[in-house]
Short mmCIF file of C-alpha atoms and ligand atoms in Angstrom, two decimals:
data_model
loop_
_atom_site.label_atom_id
_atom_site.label_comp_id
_atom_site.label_asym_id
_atom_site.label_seq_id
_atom_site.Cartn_x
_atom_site.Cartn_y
_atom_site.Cartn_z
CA UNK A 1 -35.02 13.25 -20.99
CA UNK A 2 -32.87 10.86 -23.07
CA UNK A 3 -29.26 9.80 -21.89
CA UNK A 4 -26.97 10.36 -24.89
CA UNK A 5 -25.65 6.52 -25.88
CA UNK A 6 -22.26 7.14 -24.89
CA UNK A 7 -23.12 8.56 -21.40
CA UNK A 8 -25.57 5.13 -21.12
CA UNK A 9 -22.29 2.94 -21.72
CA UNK A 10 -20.01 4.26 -19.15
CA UNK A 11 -22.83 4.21 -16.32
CA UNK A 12 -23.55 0.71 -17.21
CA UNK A 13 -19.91 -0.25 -16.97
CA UNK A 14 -19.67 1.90 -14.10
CA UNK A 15 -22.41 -0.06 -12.22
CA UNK A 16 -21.49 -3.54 -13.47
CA UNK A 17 -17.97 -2.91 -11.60
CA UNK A 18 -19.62 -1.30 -8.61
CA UNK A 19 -21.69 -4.34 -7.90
CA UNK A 20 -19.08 -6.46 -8.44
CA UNK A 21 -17.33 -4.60 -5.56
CA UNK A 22 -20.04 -4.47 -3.80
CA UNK A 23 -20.53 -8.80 -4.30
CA UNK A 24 -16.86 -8.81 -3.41
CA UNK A 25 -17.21 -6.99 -0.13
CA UNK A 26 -20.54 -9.10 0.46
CA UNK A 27 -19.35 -12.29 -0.14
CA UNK A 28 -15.62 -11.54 2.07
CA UNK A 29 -17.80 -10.45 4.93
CA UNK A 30 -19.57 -14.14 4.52
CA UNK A 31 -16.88 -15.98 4.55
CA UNK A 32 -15.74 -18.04 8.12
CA UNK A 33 -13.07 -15.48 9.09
CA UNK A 34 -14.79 -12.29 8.22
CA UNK A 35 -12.86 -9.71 6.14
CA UNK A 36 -12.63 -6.36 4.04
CA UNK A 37 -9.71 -5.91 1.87
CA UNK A 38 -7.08 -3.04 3.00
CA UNK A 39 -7.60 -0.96 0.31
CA UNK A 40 -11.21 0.20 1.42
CA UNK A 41 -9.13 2.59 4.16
CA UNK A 42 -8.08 5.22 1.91
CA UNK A 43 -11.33 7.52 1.70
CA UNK A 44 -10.46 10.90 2.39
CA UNK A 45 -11.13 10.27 5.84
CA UNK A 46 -8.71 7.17 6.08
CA UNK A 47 -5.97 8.73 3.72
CA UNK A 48 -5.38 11.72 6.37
CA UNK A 49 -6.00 9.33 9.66
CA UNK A 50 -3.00 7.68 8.15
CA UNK A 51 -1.00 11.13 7.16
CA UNK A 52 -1.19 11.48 10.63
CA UNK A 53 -0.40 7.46 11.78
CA UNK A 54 2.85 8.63 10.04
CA UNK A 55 4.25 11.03 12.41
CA UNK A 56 2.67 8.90 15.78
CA UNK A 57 5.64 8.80 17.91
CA UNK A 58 5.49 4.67 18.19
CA UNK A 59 4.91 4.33 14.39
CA UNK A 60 8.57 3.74 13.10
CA UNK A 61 8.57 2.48 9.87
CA UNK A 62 7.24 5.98 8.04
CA UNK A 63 10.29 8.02 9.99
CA UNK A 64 12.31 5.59 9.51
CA UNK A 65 12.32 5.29 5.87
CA UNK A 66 12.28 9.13 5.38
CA UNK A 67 15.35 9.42 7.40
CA UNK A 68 16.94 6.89 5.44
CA UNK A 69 16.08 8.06 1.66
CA UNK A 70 18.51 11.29 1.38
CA UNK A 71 21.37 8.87 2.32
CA UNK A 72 20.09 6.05 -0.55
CA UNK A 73 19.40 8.73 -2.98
CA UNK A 74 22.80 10.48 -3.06
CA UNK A 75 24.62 6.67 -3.47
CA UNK A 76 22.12 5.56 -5.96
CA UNK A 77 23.45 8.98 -8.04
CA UNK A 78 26.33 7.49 -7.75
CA UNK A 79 25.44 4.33 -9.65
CA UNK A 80 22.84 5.57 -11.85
CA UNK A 81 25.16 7.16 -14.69
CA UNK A 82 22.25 7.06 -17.88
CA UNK A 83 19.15 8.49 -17.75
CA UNK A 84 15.82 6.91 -16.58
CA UNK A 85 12.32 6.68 -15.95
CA UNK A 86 11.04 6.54 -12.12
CA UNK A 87 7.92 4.77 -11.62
CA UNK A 88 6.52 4.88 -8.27
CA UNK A 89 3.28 2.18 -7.24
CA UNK A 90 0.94 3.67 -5.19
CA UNK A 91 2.77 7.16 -5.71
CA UNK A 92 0.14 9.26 -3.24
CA UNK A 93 1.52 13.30 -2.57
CA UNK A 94 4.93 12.55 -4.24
CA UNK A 95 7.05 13.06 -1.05
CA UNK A 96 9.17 10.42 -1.10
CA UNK A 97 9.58 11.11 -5.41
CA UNK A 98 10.55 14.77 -4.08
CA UNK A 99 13.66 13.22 -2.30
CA UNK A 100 15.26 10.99 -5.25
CA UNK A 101 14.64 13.85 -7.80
CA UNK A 102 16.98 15.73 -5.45
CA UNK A 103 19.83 13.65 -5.60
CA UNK A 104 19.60 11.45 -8.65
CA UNK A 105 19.44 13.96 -11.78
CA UNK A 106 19.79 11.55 -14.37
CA UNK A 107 15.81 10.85 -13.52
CA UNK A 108 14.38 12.82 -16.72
CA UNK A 109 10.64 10.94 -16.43
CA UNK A 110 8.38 10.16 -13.46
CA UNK A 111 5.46 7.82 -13.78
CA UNK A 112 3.02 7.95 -10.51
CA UNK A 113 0.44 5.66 -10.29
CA UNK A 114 -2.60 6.42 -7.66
CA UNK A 115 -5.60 5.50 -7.32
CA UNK A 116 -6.77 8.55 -5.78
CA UNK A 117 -6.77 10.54 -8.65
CA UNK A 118 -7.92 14.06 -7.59
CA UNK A 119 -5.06 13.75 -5.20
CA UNK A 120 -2.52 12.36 -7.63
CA UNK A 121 -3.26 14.90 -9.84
CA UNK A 122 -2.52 17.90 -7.94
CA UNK A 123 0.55 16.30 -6.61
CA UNK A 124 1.94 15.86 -10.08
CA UNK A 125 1.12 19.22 -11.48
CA UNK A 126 3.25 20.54 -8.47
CA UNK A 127 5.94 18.63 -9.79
CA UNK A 128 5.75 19.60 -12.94
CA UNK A 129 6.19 23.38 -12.22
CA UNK A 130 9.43 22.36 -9.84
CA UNK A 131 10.81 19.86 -12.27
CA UNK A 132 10.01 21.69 -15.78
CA UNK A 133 13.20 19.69 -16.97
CA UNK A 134 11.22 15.92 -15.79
CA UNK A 135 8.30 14.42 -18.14
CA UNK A 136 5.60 13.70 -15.00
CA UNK A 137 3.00 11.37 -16.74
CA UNK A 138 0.68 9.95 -13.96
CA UNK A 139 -1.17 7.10 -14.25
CA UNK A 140 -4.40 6.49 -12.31
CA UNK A 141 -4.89 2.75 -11.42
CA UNK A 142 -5.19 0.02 -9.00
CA UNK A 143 -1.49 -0.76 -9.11
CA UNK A 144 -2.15 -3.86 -7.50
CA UNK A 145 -3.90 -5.32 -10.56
CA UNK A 146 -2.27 -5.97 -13.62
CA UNK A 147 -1.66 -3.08 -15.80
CA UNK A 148 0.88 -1.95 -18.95
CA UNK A 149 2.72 0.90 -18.75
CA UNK A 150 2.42 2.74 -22.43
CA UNK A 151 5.86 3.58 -23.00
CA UNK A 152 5.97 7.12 -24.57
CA UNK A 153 10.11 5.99 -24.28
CA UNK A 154 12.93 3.45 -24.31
CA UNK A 155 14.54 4.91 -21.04
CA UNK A 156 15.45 2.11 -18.73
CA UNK A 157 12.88 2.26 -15.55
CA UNK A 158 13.49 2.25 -12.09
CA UNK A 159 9.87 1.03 -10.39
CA UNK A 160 9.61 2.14 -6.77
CA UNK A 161 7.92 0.71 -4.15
CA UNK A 162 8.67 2.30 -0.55
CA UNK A 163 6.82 2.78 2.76
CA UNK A 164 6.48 -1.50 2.93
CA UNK A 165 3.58 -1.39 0.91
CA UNK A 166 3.99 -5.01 0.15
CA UNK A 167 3.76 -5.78 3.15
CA UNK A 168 0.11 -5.74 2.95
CA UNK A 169 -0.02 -8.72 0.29
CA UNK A 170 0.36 -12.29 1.69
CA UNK A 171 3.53 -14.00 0.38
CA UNK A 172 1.90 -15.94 -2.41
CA UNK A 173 1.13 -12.57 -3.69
CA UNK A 174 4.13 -10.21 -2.76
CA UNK A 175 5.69 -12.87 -5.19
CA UNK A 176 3.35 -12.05 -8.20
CA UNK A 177 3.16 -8.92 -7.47
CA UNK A 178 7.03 -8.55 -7.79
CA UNK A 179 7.04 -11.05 -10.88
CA UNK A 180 4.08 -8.99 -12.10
CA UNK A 181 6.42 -5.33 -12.13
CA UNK A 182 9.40 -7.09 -13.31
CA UNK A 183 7.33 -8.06 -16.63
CA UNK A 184 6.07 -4.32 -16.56
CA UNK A 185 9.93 -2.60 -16.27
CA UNK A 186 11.14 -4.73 -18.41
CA UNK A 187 14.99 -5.65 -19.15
CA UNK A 188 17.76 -3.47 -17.98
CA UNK A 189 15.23 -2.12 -15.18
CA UNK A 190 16.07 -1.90 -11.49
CA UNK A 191 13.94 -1.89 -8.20
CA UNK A 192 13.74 0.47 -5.56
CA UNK A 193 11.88 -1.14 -2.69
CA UNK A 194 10.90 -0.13 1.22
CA UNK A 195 10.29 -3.52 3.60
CA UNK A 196 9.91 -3.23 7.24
CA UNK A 197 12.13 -5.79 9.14
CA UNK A 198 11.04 -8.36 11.86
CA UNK A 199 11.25 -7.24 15.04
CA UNK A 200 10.72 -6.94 18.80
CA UNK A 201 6.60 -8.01 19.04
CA UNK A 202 6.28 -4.93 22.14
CA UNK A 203 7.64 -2.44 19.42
CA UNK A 204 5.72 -3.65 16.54
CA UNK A 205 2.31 -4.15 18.90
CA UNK A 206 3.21 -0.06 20.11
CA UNK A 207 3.31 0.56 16.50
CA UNK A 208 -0.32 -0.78 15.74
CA UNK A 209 -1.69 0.16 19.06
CA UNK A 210 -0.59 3.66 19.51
CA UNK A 211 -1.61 5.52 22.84
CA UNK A 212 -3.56 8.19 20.92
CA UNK A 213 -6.09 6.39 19.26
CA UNK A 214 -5.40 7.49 15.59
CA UNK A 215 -4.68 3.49 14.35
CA UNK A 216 -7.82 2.45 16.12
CA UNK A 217 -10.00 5.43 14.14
CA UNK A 218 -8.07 4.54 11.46
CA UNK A 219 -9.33 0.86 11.76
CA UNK A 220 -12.40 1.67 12.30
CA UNK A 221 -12.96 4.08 9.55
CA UNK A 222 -13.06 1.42 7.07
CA UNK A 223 -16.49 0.56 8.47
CA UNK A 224 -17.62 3.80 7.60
CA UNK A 225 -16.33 4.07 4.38
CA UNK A 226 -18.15 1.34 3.71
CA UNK A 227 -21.16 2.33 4.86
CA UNK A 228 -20.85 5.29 1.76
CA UNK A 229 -19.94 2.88 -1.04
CA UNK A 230 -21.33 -0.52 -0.17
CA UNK A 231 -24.93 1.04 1.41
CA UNK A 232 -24.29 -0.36 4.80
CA UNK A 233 -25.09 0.59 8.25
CA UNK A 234 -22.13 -0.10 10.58
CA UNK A 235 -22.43 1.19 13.63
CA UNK A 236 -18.54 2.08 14.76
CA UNK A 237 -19.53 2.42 18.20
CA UNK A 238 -20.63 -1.39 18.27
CA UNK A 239 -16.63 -2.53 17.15
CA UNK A 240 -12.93 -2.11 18.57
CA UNK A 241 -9.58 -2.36 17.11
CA UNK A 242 -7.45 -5.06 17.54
CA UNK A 243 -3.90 -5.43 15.91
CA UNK A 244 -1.57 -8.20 17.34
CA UNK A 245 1.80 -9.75 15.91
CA UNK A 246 1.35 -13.29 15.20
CA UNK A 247 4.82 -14.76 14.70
CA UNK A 248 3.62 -17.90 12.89
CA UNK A 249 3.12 -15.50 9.52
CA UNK A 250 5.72 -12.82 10.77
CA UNK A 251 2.73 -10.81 10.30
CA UNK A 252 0.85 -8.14 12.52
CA UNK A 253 -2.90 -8.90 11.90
CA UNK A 254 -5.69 -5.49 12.61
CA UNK A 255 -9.15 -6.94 13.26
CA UNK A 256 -12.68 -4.99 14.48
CA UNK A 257 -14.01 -6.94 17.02
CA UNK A 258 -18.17 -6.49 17.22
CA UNK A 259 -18.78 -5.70 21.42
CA UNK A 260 -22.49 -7.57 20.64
CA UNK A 261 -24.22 -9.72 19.15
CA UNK A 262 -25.65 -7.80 16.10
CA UNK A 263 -26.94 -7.72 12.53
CA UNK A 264 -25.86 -5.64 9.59
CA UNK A 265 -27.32 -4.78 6.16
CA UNK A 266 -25.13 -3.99 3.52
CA UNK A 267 -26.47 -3.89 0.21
CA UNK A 268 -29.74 -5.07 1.78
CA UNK A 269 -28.42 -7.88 2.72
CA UNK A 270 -28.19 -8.79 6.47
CA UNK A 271 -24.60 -10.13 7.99
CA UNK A 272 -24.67 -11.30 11.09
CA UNK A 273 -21.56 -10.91 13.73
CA UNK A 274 -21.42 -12.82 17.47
CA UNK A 275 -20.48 -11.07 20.53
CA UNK A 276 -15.84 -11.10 20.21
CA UNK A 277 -16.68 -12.68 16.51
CA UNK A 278 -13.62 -10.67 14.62
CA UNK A 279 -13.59 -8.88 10.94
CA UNK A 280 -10.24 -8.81 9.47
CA UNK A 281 -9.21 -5.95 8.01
CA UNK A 282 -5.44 -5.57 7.47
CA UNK A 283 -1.55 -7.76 7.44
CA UNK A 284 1.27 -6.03 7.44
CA UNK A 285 4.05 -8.91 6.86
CA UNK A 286 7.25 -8.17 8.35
CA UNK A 287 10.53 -9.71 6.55
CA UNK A 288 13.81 -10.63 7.68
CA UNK A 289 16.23 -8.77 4.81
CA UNK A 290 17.54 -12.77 3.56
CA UNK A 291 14.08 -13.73 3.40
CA UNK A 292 13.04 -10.80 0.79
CA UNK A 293 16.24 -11.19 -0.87
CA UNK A 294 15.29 -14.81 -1.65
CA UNK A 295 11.81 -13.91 -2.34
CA UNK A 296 12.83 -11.00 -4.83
CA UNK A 297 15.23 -13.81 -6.79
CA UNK A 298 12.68 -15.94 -7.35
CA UNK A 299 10.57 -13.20 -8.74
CA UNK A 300 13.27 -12.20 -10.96
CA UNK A 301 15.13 -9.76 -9.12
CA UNK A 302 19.09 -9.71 -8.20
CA UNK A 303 20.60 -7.78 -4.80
CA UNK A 304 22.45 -4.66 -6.30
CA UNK A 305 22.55 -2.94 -2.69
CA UNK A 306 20.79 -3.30 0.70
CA UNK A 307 20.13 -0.16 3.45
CA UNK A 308 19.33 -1.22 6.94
CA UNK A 309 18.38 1.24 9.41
CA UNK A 310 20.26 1.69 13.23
CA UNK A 311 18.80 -1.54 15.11
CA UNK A 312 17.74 -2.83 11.81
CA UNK A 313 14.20 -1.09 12.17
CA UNK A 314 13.55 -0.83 8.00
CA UNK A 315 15.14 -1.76 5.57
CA UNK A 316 15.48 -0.48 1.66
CA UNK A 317 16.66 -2.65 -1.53
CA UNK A 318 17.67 -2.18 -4.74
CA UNK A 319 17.49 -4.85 -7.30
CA UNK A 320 18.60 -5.73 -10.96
CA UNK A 321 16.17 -7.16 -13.79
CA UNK A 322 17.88 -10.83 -13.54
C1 AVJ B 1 0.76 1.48 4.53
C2 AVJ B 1 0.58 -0.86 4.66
C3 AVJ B 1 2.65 0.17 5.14
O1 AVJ B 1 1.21 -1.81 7.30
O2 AVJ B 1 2.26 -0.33 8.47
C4 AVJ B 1 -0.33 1.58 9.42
C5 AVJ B 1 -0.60 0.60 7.03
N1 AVJ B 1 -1.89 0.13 9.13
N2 AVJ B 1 -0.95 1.38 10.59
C6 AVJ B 1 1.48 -0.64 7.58
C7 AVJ B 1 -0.91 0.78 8.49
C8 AVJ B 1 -1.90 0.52 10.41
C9 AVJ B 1 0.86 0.48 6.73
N3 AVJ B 1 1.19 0.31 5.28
#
């Protein structure tokens, strides 16, 4: 049986970016300080572990953010007074979307861009049946890599980034990343954006270490994820979670710390791990509201309005296109 030409190309491509994935992976599980990049957590697996991470008691910065939006959408009504495109990075069920669309009516256009795109999918046709009046157009994309946002219009955009997302890129890359969307919105665009606040290292360690277990499965899901894309064989029974803060990068670290001494294959390829030897698997950078102020101006961004939550727990900005 012949594979029509066409058909050919795209599994070619397909496999050329696999294997670089998979070379990626490989080569960051090589390296001195063992690694695997965040993003491998959201399988389906991962992606409801941390639905439910969200509504752990000790996990703030999820309730704290939703708490806070209803409160930052009716003001921002009150200063957005032309119409506008929303563009959300790393958009997921729409939730938080759901809340400004409330309040701010002068939001005729939503842009969501997922990864997941089964997911994102669903989520935006549901919008589209409440909000027949809003354009939903969703975009399906690594938002973290570059990308160029076909504009089917000349509204001004408001990007949105909530949740503290960017608190999983080091600051080198927080700052292209925010230099990076300020090219994509263009003039005349604003920034919505959810950062979680130093704090307290006993909350923040609670937060990562929760009494239930769900951040350690969470953790250690990764592994297994990987053992479905990357043709490994983790055994999650040989590894434990371990998230600490380390106040020298304001930054709590999650490792998965191999119990033996012991020998993987991924990709037919053996890594080998020492008994306590560590695999890092997640920051989550933690900003003192000056510090992302400054760190948004040199990206490009000017301070239009600042929300703190009650002990300073989270905080939300909103910035101008300098
Ligand atoms: C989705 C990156 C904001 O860093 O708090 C939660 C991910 N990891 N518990 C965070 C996460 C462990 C979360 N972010």
């Amino acid at each position: 049986m012949s594979i029509p030409p066409a058909t050919q190309a795209i599994q070619t491509i397909e496999s050329v970016f696999e294997q670089q994935l998979i070379s990626e992976i490989t080569a960051n599980l090589k390296a001195d300080q063992k690694s695997i990049s965040s993003k491998f957590f959201y399988d389906a697996i991962g992606s409801d572990l941390f639905d439910q991470i969200c509504h752990l008691p000790e996990y703030y910065p999820y309730r704290t953010e939703m708490n806070m939006l209803p409160k930052i959408a009716a003001d921002m009504a009150a200063l957005v007074k032309q119409p506008i495109e929303l563009v959300e990075f790393g958009a997921g069920s729409l939730t938080k979307i759901r809340i400004l669309l409330k309040s701010i009516n002068m939001i005729q256009s939503v842009v969501p861009i997922d990864i997941a795109q089964t997911h994102l999918q669903k989520a935006a046709d549901a919008l589209a049946r409440d909000y027949p009046e809003v354009a939903v157009s969703p975009i399906f994309a690594d938002f973290t890599q570059p990308l160029a946002l076909q504009s089917h219009n000349t509204l001004p955009k408001l990007g949105f980034f909530p949740g503290s997302t960017i608190g999983n890129f080091n600051r080198e890359f927080a700052l292209q990343f925010l230099q990076r969307i300020r090219r994509t919105l263009g003039d005349n665009s604003q920034l919505l954006i959810g950062v979680d606040t130093k704090k307290s290292a006993q909350v923040l360690h609670r937060a990562y270490n929760d009494q239930a277990g769900i951040t350690a499965k969470f953790n250690l899901n990764i592994l297994s994820h990987l053992n479905h894309i990357a043709n490994a064989n983790f055994d999650l029974q040989k590894f434990e979670h371990y998230a600490f803060y380390n106040p020298h990068f304001s930054r709590i670290e999650m490792h998965l710390v191999s119990q033996v001494e012991q020998s993987v294959v991924i990709n037919n390829k053996p890594i080998d791990l020492h008994l306590g030897e560590t695999i890092h698997t997640e920051n989550s950078y933690k900003y003192r509201p000056d510090e992302f102020i400054h760190l948004a101006r040199m990206a490009g961004w000017t301070i239009q309005q600042e929300w703190l939550a009650e002990d300073d727990m989270f905080s939300v900005f909103l910035f101008d296109a300098l």
